[in-house]
Amino acid sequence: MAHFVIVGGGLAAGKAVERLRKEGFDGDVTVVAGEQHPPYQRPPLSKGYLQGEEGLDAVILHPAEWYGEQRVELRTGVKATALDVAGHRLSLDDGSSLAYDAVLLATGSSPRRLPLEGADLEGVRMLRTLDDSDALKAELSGGGRRLVLIGSGWIGMEVAATARTLGNEVTVLERDPVPLAAAVGSEMGAVFRDLHLEHGVDLRASVNVERIAGSARATAVVVDGEEVPADLVVIGVGAVPNTSLADEAGIDVSNGIVVDQTLRTDAADVYAAGDVANAYHPVIERHLRSEHWDNALKAGSVAARSMLGIAASHDSIPYFYTDQFDLGMELSGYAPLMKDAQVVTRGDVGSREFIAFWHDGTRVVGAMNVNVWDVQDKFKKLIRQATPVSADRLRDESTSLDDLA
Ligand code: FAD
């Protein structure tokens, strides 16, 4: 009987298992999940779960018993340490090894470490796992703490919003002039900056963090010579893909594990999906590594189908969402194409109820809705069809969104 092994305990891994059984695969399936939890999704860890509004059921994909019911061997708290692609065998850190017919690497990414003096002090945190979120929640839920965030990417800004909502004093330190500039550009980043300032976050841009001060526990972050007092410091400066298994196995790795549109690597019967995969995107004809929930969700299914020999292509338009204070946002688009595009808005940016299009001079390559809902399907159609449309038409609210595509 065929044996499929899935390495990782995140969304891509969980969705791959689901899809294998939905497609009727009745062979053996083993999930090697490095954390102590069954596969789970991370977005609530900086939002509702951290705030205490959502419970574990919003995080865990399926309870541990579900895997038994599905005849899936779930091995939590076990890490894969080596992949022998010629011998079709995976070694684990408990000393055992698994023979496989096909293996999926869904090892995700890890927070980028800052080579900063004091980063290893007690009270300095990063946020990636459920356990990280539990530990942060224990410190922040009562309010009244001084939290200093280093970095204003999505995770930093979401933690800032949650911590502030819980009644903490929050300072965000950012090297760039505007938060989230790398993700959405300066103009849209400014929308998030203003939101946080209005909610009392002390957001300091264009600053240089020098070190974290303290002896046993962090007491301050030193920024441009000034000490910002801190009970707790969270570093959120991006993530790096967990590629070591593939790297050491001689698989092609370049900004993640390189895969084709079916999520196959250059080694026989080895697949990769989720944050760790740099997948060829057939629509924009280049490789794309997406560190988003929706990518992991869809890629897990595509990888499972490919493992089963069913025709599958990972060709969806990257999609992302965030919730911060009273702002809800969704964004679809091809990040590499959005970088040089012009931002065209429709609606009232000042009241934070608007749409932003990224227009490359001919067509829309990205679209974001802020506190406007049920428009993403229209945007995806517009982007996928690459219909020529002028910036004026995008701006003009009398032109229905349905008529743009
Ligand atoms: P991961 O979720 O990283 O899972 C990989 C798993 O593999 C980990 O559990 C890891 O321990 C395990 N692993 C690694 N190496 C091994 C090994 N050798 N052996 C066994 N196991 C191993 N995206 C959005 O679109 N919207 C959001 O609002 C959003 N919010 C987020 C909030 C937070 C706090 C975080 C951390 C991420 C957020 N994301 C969000 C990003 C999204 O969660 C990721 O894109 C998604 O988790 C990727 O899923 P994955 O399955 O590829 O990897």
Coordinates of C-alpha atoms and ligand atoms in Angstrom, one line a residue:
M1 CA 0.0 0.0 0.0
A2 CA 1.3 3.5 -0.9
H3 CA 2.6 5.6 2.0
F4 CA 2.5 9.4 1.8
V5 CA 4.3 11.5 4.4
I6 CA 3.5 15.1 5.1
V7 CA 6.1 17.1 7.0
G8 CA 4.8 20.2 8.9
G9 CA 1.9 21.0 11.2
G10 CA 0.5 24.1 9.6
L11 CA -2.4 24.9 7.3
A12 CA -0.7 23.5 4.1
A13 CA -0.1 20.2 5.9
G14 CA -3.7 20.0 7.3
K15 CA -5.3 20.9 4.0
A16 CA -3.1 18.3 2.2
V17 CA -4.3 15.5 4.5
E18 CA -7.9 16.6 4.1
R19 CA -7.6 16.6 0.3
L20 CA -5.9 13.2 0.1
R21 CA -8.8 11.5 1.9
K22 CA -11.4 13.6 0.0
E23 CA -9.9 12.3 -3.3
G24 CA -10.3 8.8 -2.1
F25 CA -6.7 7.9 -1.3
D26 CA -6.9 4.9 0.9
G27 CA -3.1 4.3 1.4
D28 CA -1.2 5.2 4.5
V29 CA -0.7 8.8 5.5
T30 CA 1.7 10.0 8.2
V31 CA 2.0 13.6 9.3
V32 CA 5.2 14.6 11.0
A33 CA 4.4 17.8 12.9
G34 CA 7.2 19.5 14.7
E35 CA 5.0 21.3 17.2
Q36 CA 3.0 19.6 20.0
H37 CA -0.3 20.6 18.4
P38 CA -2.2 19.0 15.5
P39 CA -2.1 21.2 12.3
Y40 CA -3.4 24.7 12.9
Q41 CA -3.8 28.1 11.3
R42 CA -2.0 31.2 12.5
P43 CA -4.0 34.3 11.6
P44 CA -6.0 34.4 14.9
L45 CA -2.7 34.2 16.9
S46 CA -2.2 38.0 16.5
K47 CA -5.9 38.9 16.4
G48 CA -8.9 37.3 18.0
Y49 CA -7.1 34.4 19.8
L50 CA -4.5 36.8 21.3
Q51 CA -7.3 39.2 22.3
G52 CA -9.1 36.4 24.0
E53 CA -12.2 36.7 21.8
E54 CA -11.6 33.4 20.0
G55 CA -10.8 30.0 21.3
L56 CA -8.7 27.1 20.2
D57 CA -11.5 26.0 17.8
A58 CA -10.7 29.0 15.6
V59 CA -7.1 27.9 15.4
I60 CA -6.9 24.1 15.3
L61 CA -8.0 22.6 12.0
H62 CA -9.2 19.3 13.3
P63 CA -9.0 17.7 16.8
A64 CA -6.4 15.0 17.2
E65 CA -9.1 12.2 17.1
W66 CA -10.1 13.3 13.5
Y67 CA -6.7 12.0 12.2
G68 CA -7.4 8.6 13.8
E69 CA -10.8 8.5 12.2
Q70 CA -9.2 9.3 8.8
R71 CA -6.6 6.6 9.4
V72 CA -3.8 9.2 9.4
E73 CA -0.9 8.7 11.8
L74 CA -0.3 12.1 13.4
R75 CA 3.1 12.4 15.0
T76 CA 3.2 15.7 16.9
G77 CA 6.3 17.0 18.6
V78 CA 8.5 15.1 16.1
K79 CA 10.8 16.8 13.6
A80 CA 12.1 15.4 10.3
T81 CA 15.9 15.8 10.3
A82 CA 17.0 14.4 6.9
L83 CA 15.5 13.5 3.6
D84 CA 17.1 10.7 1.4
V85 CA 15.6 11.4 -1.9
A86 CA 17.3 8.5 -3.7
G87 CA 16.2 6.0 -1.0
H88 CA 12.8 7.6 -0.5
R89 CA 13.3 7.7 3.3
L90 CA 12.8 10.4 5.9
S91 CA 14.7 10.5 9.2
L92 CA 13.1 11.8 12.3
D93 CA 14.5 13.3 15.5
D94 CA 13.1 10.5 17.6
G95 CA 15.7 8.2 15.9
S96 CA 13.1 6.5 13.6
S97 CA 12.7 6.8 9.9
L98 CA 9.9 6.5 7.4
A99 CA 9.9 5.0 3.9
Y100 CA 7.7 7.0 1.6
D101 CA 6.2 6.8 -1.9
A102 CA 5.7 10.6 -1.9
V103 CA 6.5 13.3 0.6
L104 CA 5.2 16.8 1.0
L105 CA 7.4 19.4 2.6
A106 CA 5.1 21.9 4.3
T107 CA 7.6 23.2 6.8
G108 CA 6.5 26.9 6.7
S109 CA 8.7 29.7 7.8
S110 CA 10.2 31.0 11.0
P111 CA 10.5 34.6 12.3
R112 CA 13.6 36.4 11.0
R113 CA 16.1 36.9 13.9
L114 CA 17.6 40.3 14.4
P115 CA 21.3 40.4 15.3
L116 CA 20.6 42.9 18.0
E117 CA 22.3 43.2 21.4
G118 CA 19.8 42.1 24.1
A119 CA 17.5 40.1 21.7
D120 CA 18.0 37.1 23.9
L121 CA 16.9 38.8 27.1
E122 CA 13.9 37.6 29.1
G123 CA 10.8 39.5 28.0
V124 CA 11.9 39.7 24.3
R125 CA 9.5 37.7 22.1
M126 CA 8.6 36.7 18.6
L127 CA 5.2 35.5 17.4
R128 CA 4.9 32.5 15.2
T129 CA 3.4 29.6 17.2
L130 CA 0.3 28.9 19.3
D131 CA 2.6 28.7 22.3
D132 CA 4.1 32.1 21.5
S133 CA 0.6 33.5 21.3
D134 CA -0.4 31.9 24.6
A135 CA 2.7 33.4 26.3
L136 CA 2.0 36.9 24.9
K137 CA -1.7 36.7 25.9
A138 CA -0.7 35.8 29.5
E139 CA 1.4 39.1 29.6
L140 CA -1.0 41.4 27.7
S141 CA -4.5 40.3 28.6
G142 CA -4.7 42.3 31.9
G143 CA -3.6 45.6 30.2
G144 CA -1.3 48.2 31.7
R145 CA 2.0 46.8 30.3
R146 CA 4.5 48.7 28.2
L147 CA 4.9 46.8 24.9
V148 CA 7.5 47.9 22.4
L149 CA 7.3 46.4 19.0
I150 CA 10.3 46.3 16.7
G151 CA 9.1 46.3 13.1
S152 CA 5.8 47.4 11.6
G153 CA 5.0 44.6 9.2
W154 CA 1.6 42.8 9.3
I155 CA 2.3 40.9 12.5
G156 CA 3.8 43.9 14.3
M157 CA 0.8 46.1 13.4
E158 CA -1.8 43.4 14.3
V159 CA -0.1 42.7 17.7
A160 CA 0.0 46.5 18.3
A161 CA -3.7 46.8 17.6
T162 CA -4.6 43.9 19.8
A163 CA -2.3 44.9 22.7
R164 CA -3.7 48.5 22.5
T165 CA -7.3 47.2 22.5
L166 CA -6.4 45.2 25.6
G167 CA -5.4 48.5 27.3
N168 CA -1.6 48.3 27.0
E169 CA 0.8 51.2 26.2
V170 CA 2.2 50.4 22.8
T171 CA 5.2 51.8 21.0
V172 CA 6.1 50.6 17.4
L173 CA 9.6 51.3 16.1
E174 CA 10.1 51.2 12.4
R175 CA 13.2 51.7 10.2
D176 CA 11.2 52.8 7.1
P177 CA 9.4 56.2 7.0
V178 CA 5.9 54.5 6.8
P179 CA 4.7 51.2 8.2
L180 CA 3.8 48.4 5.8
A181 CA 5.5 50.3 3.0
A182 CA 7.1 47.1 1.7
A183 CA 3.7 45.4 1.5
V184 CA 1.3 48.0 0.2
G185 CA 3.5 51.1 -0.6
S186 CA 3.8 54.4 1.3
E187 CA 0.4 55.8 0.4
M188 CA -1.6 52.9 1.7
G189 CA 0.9 52.3 4.5
A190 CA 0.0 55.8 5.7
V191 CA -3.6 54.7 6.1
F192 CA -2.5 52.1 8.7
R193 CA -0.1 54.6 10.3
D194 CA -3.0 57.1 10.9
L195 CA -5.2 54.4 12.2
H196 CA -2.7 53.4 14.8
L197 CA -1.9 57.0 15.8
E198 CA -5.6 57.7 16.3
H199 CA -5.8 54.7 18.6
G200 CA -3.0 55.9 20.8
V201 CA -0.2 53.8 19.5
D202 CA 3.2 55.6 19.7
L203 CA 4.4 54.9 16.2
R204 CA 7.9 56.1 15.5
A205 CA 9.1 55.8 11.9
S206 CA 12.5 56.3 10.3
V207 CA 14.2 55.2 13.5
N208 CA 17.3 53.1 14.2
V209 CA 17.0 50.5 16.9
E210 CA 20.4 50.2 18.5
R211 CA 19.9 47.5 21.2
I212 CA 17.7 46.2 23.9
A213 CA 18.8 47.2 27.4
G214 CA 18.5 45.2 30.6
S215 CA 20.5 42.7 32.6
A216 CA 18.3 39.6 33.0
R217 CA 15.1 41.0 31.6
A218 CA 14.6 43.6 28.9
T219 CA 13.8 47.0 30.4
A220 CA 14.1 49.4 27.5
V221 CA 14.8 49.6 23.7
V222 CA 17.5 52.0 22.8
V223 CA 16.5 53.9 19.7
D224 CA 18.6 56.7 18.2
G225 CA 20.3 57.1 21.6
E226 CA 17.0 57.4 23.5
E227 CA 15.7 54.7 25.9
V228 CA 12.1 53.6 25.4
P229 CA 11.0 51.8 28.5
A230 CA 9.5 48.3 28.0
D231 CA 7.9 45.5 30.1
L232 CA 7.8 43.4 27.0
V233 CA 9.5 43.6 23.5
V234 CA 8.2 41.8 20.4
I235 CA 10.4 41.6 17.4
G236 CA 8.5 41.2 14.1
V237 CA 10.8 41.8 11.2
G238 CA 9.6 39.2 8.7
A239 CA 10.0 35.4 8.2
V240 CA 12.4 33.1 6.5
P241 CA 11.4 29.8 4.8
N242 CA 12.3 26.6 6.6
T243 CA 14.3 25.0 3.7
S244 CA 17.0 23.1 5.5
L245 CA 15.6 19.6 4.8
A246 CA 15.4 20.3 1.1
D247 CA 18.7 22.2 1.1
E248 CA 20.6 19.3 2.6
A249 CA 18.9 16.8 0.3
G250 CA 20.2 18.7 -2.7
I251 CA 16.8 19.9 -3.8
D252 CA 16.7 23.2 -5.7
V253 CA 16.3 26.0 -3.1
S254 CA 16.2 29.7 -4.0
N255 CA 14.0 32.0 -1.9
G256 CA 12.2 28.8 -0.7
I257 CA 11.9 25.4 -2.2
V258 CA 11.6 25.8 -5.9
V259 CA 8.6 24.0 -7.4
D260 CA 6.6 24.0 -10.6
Q261 CA 2.9 24.9 -10.8
T262 CA 2.0 21.4 -9.7
L263 CA 4.1 22.0 -6.6
R264 CA 6.6 19.3 -7.6
T265 CA 10.3 19.8 -6.7
D266 CA 13.2 18.7 -8.8
A267 CA 13.5 15.5 -6.8
A268 CA 11.3 12.5 -7.6
D269 CA 8.2 12.2 -5.5
V270 CA 9.0 15.3 -3.3
Y271 CA 6.5 18.2 -3.2
A272 CA 6.5 21.5 -1.3
A273 CA 3.6 23.8 -0.4
G274 CA 2.8 26.9 1.7
D275 CA 5.2 29.5 3.0
V276 CA 8.2 27.3 2.2
A277 CA 7.5 26.9 -1.5
N278 CA 8.6 29.2 -4.3
A279 CA 6.1 28.1 -6.9
Y280 CA 6.0 28.9 -10.6
H281 CA 2.9 30.9 -11.3
P282 CA 1.6 30.1 -14.7
V283 CA -0.4 33.4 -15.1
I284 CA 2.5 35.8 -14.4
E285 CA 5.1 33.3 -15.7
R286 CA 7.5 33.7 -12.8
H287 CA 8.1 32.1 -9.4
L288 CA 6.3 33.5 -6.5
R289 CA 6.6 32.8 -2.8
S290 CA 3.6 33.8 -0.8
E291 CA 3.5 33.9 3.0
H292 CA -0.2 34.1 3.3
W293 CA -3.0 32.0 4.8
D294 CA -4.9 31.6 1.5
N295 CA -1.8 30.4 -0.3
A296 CA -1.2 27.6 2.3
L297 CA -4.9 26.7 2.2
K298 CA -5.0 26.3 -1.6
A299 CA -1.5 24.9 -2.0
G300 CA -2.0 22.1 0.4
S301 CA -4.9 20.8 -1.7
V302 CA -3.0 21.3 -5.0
A303 CA 0.0 19.4 -3.6
A304 CA -2.2 16.5 -2.5
R305 CA -3.8 16.2 -5.9
S306 CA -0.4 16.2 -7.6
M307 CA 0.8 13.5 -5.2
L308 CA -2.1 11.4 -6.4
G309 CA -1.3 12.0 -10.0
I310 CA -4.4 14.2 -10.6
A311 CA -3.9 17.2 -12.8
A312 CA -3.6 20.3 -10.6
S313 CA -2.2 23.7 -10.9
H314 CA -1.4 26.3 -8.2
D315 CA -2.5 29.3 -10.2
S316 CA -4.7 31.3 -7.8
I317 CA -4.2 35.1 -7.3
P318 CA -2.4 35.7 -4.0
Y319 CA -4.9 36.9 -1.4
F320 CA -4.3 38.4 2.0
Y321 CA -6.4 39.9 4.8
T322 CA -5.9 41.7 8.0
D323 CA -8.0 43.1 10.9
Q324 CA -6.7 46.0 13.0
F325 CA -8.9 48.0 15.4
D326 CA -12.0 48.8 13.4
L327 CA -10.3 48.3 10.0
G328 CA -10.9 45.2 8.0
M329 CA -8.9 44.8 4.8
E330 CA -8.6 42.2 1.9
L331 CA -6.0 42.4 -0.8
S332 CA -5.6 40.3 -4.0
G333 CA -2.8 40.8 -6.4
Y334 CA 0.6 39.8 -7.7
A335 CA 3.1 41.5 -5.4
P336 CA 6.0 41.6 -7.9
L337 CA 3.7 43.4 -10.5
M338 CA 2.3 45.8 -7.8
K339 CA 5.7 47.3 -6.9
D340 CA 5.8 49.6 -9.9
A341 CA 2.1 50.1 -10.4
Q342 CA 0.1 53.3 -9.7
V343 CA -2.3 53.3 -6.8
V344 CA -5.8 54.5 -7.8
T345 CA -8.4 54.9 -5.2
R346 CA -12.2 55.0 -5.2
G347 CA -14.2 56.0 -2.1
D348 CA -13.2 57.9 0.9
V349 CA -9.6 57.1 2.0
G350 CA -9.9 59.6 5.0
S351 CA -12.8 57.7 6.5
R352 CA -11.1 54.4 5.8
E353 CA -13.9 53.0 3.6
F354 CA -12.5 52.7 0.1
I355 CA -11.0 50.5 -2.6
A356 CA -7.4 50.8 -4.0
F357 CA -6.4 49.4 -7.3
W358 CA -2.8 48.9 -8.4
H359 CA -2.9 49.9 -12.1
D360 CA 0.1 49.1 -14.3
G361 CA -0.9 51.7 -17.0
T362 CA -3.1 49.2 -18.8
R363 CA -4.7 46.8 -16.3
V364 CA -5.3 46.1 -12.7
V365 CA -2.6 43.9 -11.0
G366 CA -3.8 44.3 -7.4
A367 CA -6.9 45.4 -5.6
M368 CA -7.6 46.1 -1.9
N369 CA -10.9 46.8 -0.1
V370 CA -10.9 48.6 3.2
N371 CA -14.1 48.3 5.2
V372 CA -15.9 47.5 2.0
W373 CA -17.1 43.9 1.6
D374 CA -18.1 41.3 -1.0
V375 CA -15.9 42.7 -3.8
Q376 CA -13.0 40.2 -3.9
D377 CA -14.6 37.9 -6.5
K378 CA -15.0 40.9 -8.8
F379 CA -11.4 42.0 -8.2
K380 CA -10.0 38.5 -8.9
K381 CA -11.9 38.4 -12.1
L382 CA -10.6 41.8 -13.1
I383 CA -7.0 40.8 -12.3
R384 CA -7.2 37.4 -13.9
Q385 CA -8.8 38.6 -17.1
A386 CA -6.3 41.4 -17.4
T387 CA -8.9 43.5 -19.1
P388 CA -7.6 46.9 -20.2
V389 CA -9.1 49.6 -18.1
S390 CA -8.2 53.3 -17.6
A391 CA -7.3 54.7 -14.2
D392 CA -10.1 57.3 -14.6
R393 CA -12.7 54.5 -14.9
L394 CA -11.3 52.8 -11.8
R395 CA -11.7 56.0 -9.9
D396 CA -15.2 56.8 -11.2
E397 CA -17.7 55.5 -8.6
S398 CA -20.5 55.8 -11.2
T399 CA -18.9 52.9 -13.0
S400 CA -20.1 49.7 -11.3
L401 CA -17.3 47.2 -10.3
D402 CA -19.2 44.6 -12.3
D403 CA -18.6 46.7 -15.5
L404 CA -14.9 47.0 -15.0
A405 CA -14.1 43.3 -15.8
Ligands
FAD1 P1 3.3 27.1 8.9 O1 2.0 27.5 9.4 O2 4.5 27.9 9.3 O3 3.5 25.6 9.5 C1 4.7 24.9 9.3 C2 4.8 23.9 10.4 O4 5.9 23.0 10.1 C3 5.2 24.5 11.7 O5 4.4 24.0 12.7 C4 6.6 24.0 11.9 O6 7.0 23.8 13.3 C5 6.6 22.7 11.2 N1 8.0 22.2 10.8 C6 9.0 22.9 10.3 N2 10.0 22.1 10.1 C7 9.7 20.9 10.4 C8 10.4 19.6 10.4 N3 11.6 19.5 10.0 N4 9.7 18.5 10.9 C9 8.4 18.6 11.3 N5 7.7 19.8 11.3 C10 8.4 20.9 10.9 N6 -1.7 35.3 6.6 C11 -2.8 36.0 6.1 O7 -3.0 35.8 4.9 N7 -3.6 36.7 6.9 C12 -3.3 36.9 8.2 O8 -4.0 37.7 8.8 C13 -2.2 36.3 8.8 N8 -1.9 36.4 10.1 C14 -0.9 35.8 10.6 C15 -0.6 36.0 12.0 C16 0.5 35.3 12.5 C17 0.8 35.5 14.0 C18 1.4 34.5 11.8 C19 2.6 33.9 12.4 C20 1.1 34.4 10.4 C21 0.0 35.0 9.8 N9 -0.3 34.8 8.5 C22 -1.4 35.4 7.9 C23 0.5 34.0 7.6 C24 0.0 32.5 7.6 O9 -0.3 32.1 8.8 C25 1.1 31.6 6.9 O10 1.2 32.0 5.6 C26 0.7 30.2 7.1 O11 0.8 29.8 8.4 C27 1.6 29.3 6.3 O12 1.2 28.0 6.5 P2 2.2 26.8 6.2 O13 1.4 25.5 6.5 O14 2.9 26.9 5.0 O15 3.4 26.9 7.4

